[in-house]
Amino acid sequence: MLTQLLKGVIGQDDILRHYNASLTYVEMPCAIRGCVHYYKGIYDILINKDLSYYKKKKTLLHELAHIELNQLCQSNKDLFAFFIDSYEDDADRYIEKIKKEITD
Ligand SMILES: [Zn+2]
């Protein structure tokens, strides 16, 4: 799905609907760009409202990568906390990989 979004085949609303995700811009400490929660079948994406337009888009892609990589359904929260750094890297690497595939 993210591939289609980056290619421009589908729009932001399409991908949000596909994943049953809601997007909200909220007040957050400036060090935090965004986060995503999964609860009762709905993905709740929160993005720092003070980010620039470009950073908002980039953060949304990052959070969508977490969803697409299925990194939010961990039943063991401690395990998730332990792996969170590698998930962050995975999400960004995944976006880079798609971008490369599109431009190659
Ligand atoms: Zn992340």
Coordinates of C-alpha atoms and ligand atoms in Angstrom, one line a residue:
M1 CA 0.0 0.0 0.0
L2 CA 2.7 2.5 0.9
T3 CA 4.3 1.8 -2.5
Q4 CA 1.1 2.9 -4.2
L5 CA 0.9 6.0 -2.0
L6 CA 4.5 7.0 -2.8
K7 CA 3.9 6.4 -6.5
G8 CA 0.8 8.6 -6.3
V9 CA -1.5 5.8 -7.4
I10 CA -3.6 6.3 -4.3
G11 CA -4.0 9.2 -1.9
Q12 CA -3.5 9.7 1.8
D13 CA -7.2 9.3 2.5
D14 CA -7.3 6.0 0.6
I15 CA -4.5 4.5 2.6
L16 CA -6.0 5.7 5.9
R17 CA -9.3 4.1 5.0
H18 CA -7.6 0.9 3.9
Y19 CA -5.9 0.5 7.3
N20 CA -8.9 1.7 9.3
A21 CA -6.6 4.5 10.6
S22 CA -7.5 8.0 11.9
L23 CA -5.1 10.9 11.6
T24 CA -5.0 13.7 14.2
Y25 CA -2.7 16.6 14.5
V26 CA -2.0 17.4 18.2
E27 CA 0.1 19.4 20.5
M28 CA 3.2 17.4 21.5
P29 CA 6.6 18.1 23.0
C30 CA 8.8 19.4 20.1
A31 CA 11.1 16.3 20.3
I32 CA 8.2 14.0 19.4
R33 CA 7.1 13.9 15.8
G34 CA 4.3 11.4 16.1
C35 CA 3.1 8.1 17.2
V36 CA 0.6 5.4 16.4
H37 CA -1.6 3.3 18.7
Y38 CA -3.6 0.2 17.8
Y39 CA -6.8 -0.2 19.8
K40 CA -9.8 -2.4 19.0
G41 CA -9.1 -2.7 15.3
I42 CA -8.4 1.0 14.8
Y43 CA -5.0 2.7 14.2
D44 CA -4.8 6.0 15.8
I45 CA -2.1 8.1 14.3
L46 CA -1.1 11.2 16.1
I47 CA 1.2 13.8 14.6
N48 CA 2.8 16.9 16.1
K49 CA 0.8 19.8 14.8
D50 CA 3.8 22.2 15.0
L51 CA 5.8 20.3 12.4
S52 CA 6.3 21.8 8.9
Y53 CA 4.2 20.5 6.1
Y54 CA 7.1 18.3 4.8
K55 CA 7.9 16.8 8.2
K56 CA 4.2 16.1 8.8
K57 CA 4.1 14.1 5.5
K58 CA 7.4 12.3 6.4
T59 CA 6.1 11.4 9.9
L60 CA 2.8 10.1 8.5
L61 CA 4.8 7.9 6.1
H62 CA 6.9 6.6 9.0
E63 CA 3.8 5.8 11.1
L64 CA 2.2 4.1 8.2
A65 CA 5.3 2.0 7.7
H66 CA 4.9 0.7 11.3
I67 CA 1.3 -0.3 10.4
E68 CA 2.3 -1.9 7.1
L69 CA 5.2 -3.8 8.8
N70 CA 2.7 -5.0 11.4
Q71 CA 4.8 -3.7 14.3
L72 CA 1.9 -2.7 16.6
C73 CA 0.1 -6.0 17.4
Q74 CA 2.6 -7.2 20.0
S75 CA 0.8 -8.7 22.9
N76 CA 3.8 -8.3 25.2
K77 CA 4.3 -4.6 25.8
D78 CA 7.7 -5.2 27.4
L79 CA 8.9 -7.0 24.4
F80 CA 7.7 -4.2 22.3
A81 CA 9.6 -1.6 24.4
F82 CA 12.7 -3.6 24.1
F83 CA 12.5 -3.8 20.3
I84 CA 11.2 -0.3 19.8
D85 CA 14.6 1.1 18.5
S86 CA 15.0 -1.5 15.9
Y87 CA 11.3 -0.9 14.8
E88 CA 12.1 2.7 14.4
D89 CA 15.0 1.8 12.1
D90 CA 12.9 -0.7 10.2
A91 CA 10.1 1.8 9.5
D92 CA 12.6 4.3 8.0
R93 CA 14.5 1.6 6.1
Y94 CA 11.2 0.3 4.7
I95 CA 10.3 3.8 3.3
E96 CA 13.8 4.2 1.8
K97 CA 13.5 0.8 0.2
I98 CA 10.1 1.7 -1.5
K99 CA 11.5 5.0 -2.7
K100 CA 14.5 3.3 -4.2
E101 CA 12.3 0.7 -5.9
I102 CA 10.1 3.5 -7.4
T103 CA 13.0 5.6 -8.7
D104 CA 15.2 2.7 -10.0
Ligands
ZN1 ZN 8.2 5.2 14.9

